[in-house]
XYZ file of C-alpha atoms in Angstrom:
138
model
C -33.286 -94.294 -96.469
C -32.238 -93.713 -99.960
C -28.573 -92.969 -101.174
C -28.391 -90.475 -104.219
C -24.618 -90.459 -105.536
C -23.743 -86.490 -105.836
C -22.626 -86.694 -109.243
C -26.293 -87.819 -110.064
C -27.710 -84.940 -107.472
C -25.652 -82.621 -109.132
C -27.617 -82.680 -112.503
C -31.012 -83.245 -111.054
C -33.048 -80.686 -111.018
C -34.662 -80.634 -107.625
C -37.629 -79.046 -106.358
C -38.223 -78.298 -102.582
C -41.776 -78.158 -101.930
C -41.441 -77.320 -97.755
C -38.863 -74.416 -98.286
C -38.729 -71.361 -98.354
C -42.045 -72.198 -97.226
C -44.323 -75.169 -96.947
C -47.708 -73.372 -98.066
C -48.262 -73.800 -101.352
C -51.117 -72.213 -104.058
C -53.374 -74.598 -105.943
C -56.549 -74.452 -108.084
C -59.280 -76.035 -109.479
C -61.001 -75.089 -113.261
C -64.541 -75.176 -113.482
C -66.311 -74.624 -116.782
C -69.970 -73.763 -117.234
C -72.340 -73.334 -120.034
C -72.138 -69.655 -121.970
C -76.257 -69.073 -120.679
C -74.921 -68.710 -117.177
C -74.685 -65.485 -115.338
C -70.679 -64.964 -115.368
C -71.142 -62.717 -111.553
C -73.531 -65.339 -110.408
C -70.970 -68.156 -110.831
C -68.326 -66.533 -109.727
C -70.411 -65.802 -106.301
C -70.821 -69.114 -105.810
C -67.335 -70.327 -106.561
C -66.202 -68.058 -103.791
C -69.099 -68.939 -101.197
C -68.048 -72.507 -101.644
C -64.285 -71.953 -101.458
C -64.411 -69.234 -98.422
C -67.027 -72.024 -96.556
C -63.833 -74.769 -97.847
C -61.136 -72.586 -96.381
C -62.876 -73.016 -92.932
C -64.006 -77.016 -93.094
C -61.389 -78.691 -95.436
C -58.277 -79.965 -93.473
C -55.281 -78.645 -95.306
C -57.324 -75.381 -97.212
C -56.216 -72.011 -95.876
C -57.949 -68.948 -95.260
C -55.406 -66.909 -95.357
C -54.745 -65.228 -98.310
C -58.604 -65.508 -99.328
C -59.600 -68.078 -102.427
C -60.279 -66.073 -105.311
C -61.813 -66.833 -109.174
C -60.830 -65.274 -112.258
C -62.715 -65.973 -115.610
C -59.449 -67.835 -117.034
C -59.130 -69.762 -119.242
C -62.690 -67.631 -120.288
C -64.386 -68.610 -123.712
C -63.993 -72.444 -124.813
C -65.440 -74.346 -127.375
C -68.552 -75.376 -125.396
C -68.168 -73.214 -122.361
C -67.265 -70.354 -120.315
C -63.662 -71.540 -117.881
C -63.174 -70.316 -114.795
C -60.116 -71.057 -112.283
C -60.761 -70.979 -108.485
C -57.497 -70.507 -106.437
C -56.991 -71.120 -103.091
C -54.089 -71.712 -101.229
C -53.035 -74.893 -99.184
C -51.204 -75.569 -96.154
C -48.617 -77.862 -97.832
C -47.912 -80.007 -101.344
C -49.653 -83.227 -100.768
C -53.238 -81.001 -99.156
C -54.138 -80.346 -102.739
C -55.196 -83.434 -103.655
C -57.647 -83.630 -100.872
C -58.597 -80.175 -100.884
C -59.518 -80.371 -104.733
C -61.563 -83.819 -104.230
C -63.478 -82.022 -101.833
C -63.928 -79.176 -103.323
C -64.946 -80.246 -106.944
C -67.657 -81.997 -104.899
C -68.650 -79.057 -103.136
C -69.005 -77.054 -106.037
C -70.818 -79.838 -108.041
C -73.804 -80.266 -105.520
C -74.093 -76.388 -105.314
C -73.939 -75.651 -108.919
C -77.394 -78.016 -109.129
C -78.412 -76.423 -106.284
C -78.442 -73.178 -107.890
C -79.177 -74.417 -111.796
C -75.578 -73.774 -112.720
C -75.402 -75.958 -116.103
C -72.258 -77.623 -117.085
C -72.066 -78.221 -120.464
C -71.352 -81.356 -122.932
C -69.548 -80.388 -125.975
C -71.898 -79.808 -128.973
C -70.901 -80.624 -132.832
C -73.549 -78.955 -135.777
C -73.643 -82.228 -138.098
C -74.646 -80.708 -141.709
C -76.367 -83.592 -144.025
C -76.991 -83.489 -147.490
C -79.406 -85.317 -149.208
C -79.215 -86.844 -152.400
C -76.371 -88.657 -154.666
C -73.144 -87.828 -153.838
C -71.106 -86.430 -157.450
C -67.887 -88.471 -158.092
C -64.648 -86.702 -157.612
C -63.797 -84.332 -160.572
C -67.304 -84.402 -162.121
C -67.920 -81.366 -163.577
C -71.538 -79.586 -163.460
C -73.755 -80.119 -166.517
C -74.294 -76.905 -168.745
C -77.320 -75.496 -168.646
């Protein structure tokens, strides 16, 4: 049991997570290298989520997972969010666990590459100048 004085209640800000309703929406990102087909991973992403909806304790099926290319072009890759909905706040831990691994074996499965980030290193040869030397006239 814990006792919360209600002058402290009072300026919490509290969030219910099992009212109105105890369902709750989640998601996981997934990011993938810019050679991939964009309609081929999202394909998969739903196979694997609609085949998680039916096997993962906690996932629903009801509404249907769905992806969206958000948060789209990065740096190093294409983003893309799967959401899915779960049957109440403490599910989505599980349900993500499970699912990152789902989508990880499948994505070698089908090739799907996810990418390192890549720098472009430019080197120059030669003596480096000292600061404020000028350029000899020709």
């Amino acid at each position: 049991m814990v006792i919360i004085p209600n002058a402290k209640l009072a300026q919490a800000i509290v969030t219910n997570y099992y009212l109105p309703e105890k369902r709750m929406a989640a998601s996981v990102q997934v990011s993938v290298s810019y050679e991939c087909d964009e309609e081929h991973v999202e394909r998969v992403l739903l196979e694997v989520a609609t085949q998680g909806a039916r096997e993962i304790p906690g996932m629903l099926a009801d509404p249907p997972p769905g992806v969206s290319l958000d948060p789209g072009f990065g740096e190093s890759s294409l983003g893309f969010t799967l959401g899915f909905q779960v049957a109440e706040f403490a599910d989505q831990y599980g349900v993500r666990h499970q699912l990152r691994k789902r989508i990880l074996k499948r994505f070698r499965e089908e090739g799907i590459a996810i990418p390192f980030p890549a720098r472009i290193v430019y080197m120059r040869s030669g003596k480096p100048k000292p600061r404020g030397a000028s350029e000899p006239r020709p």
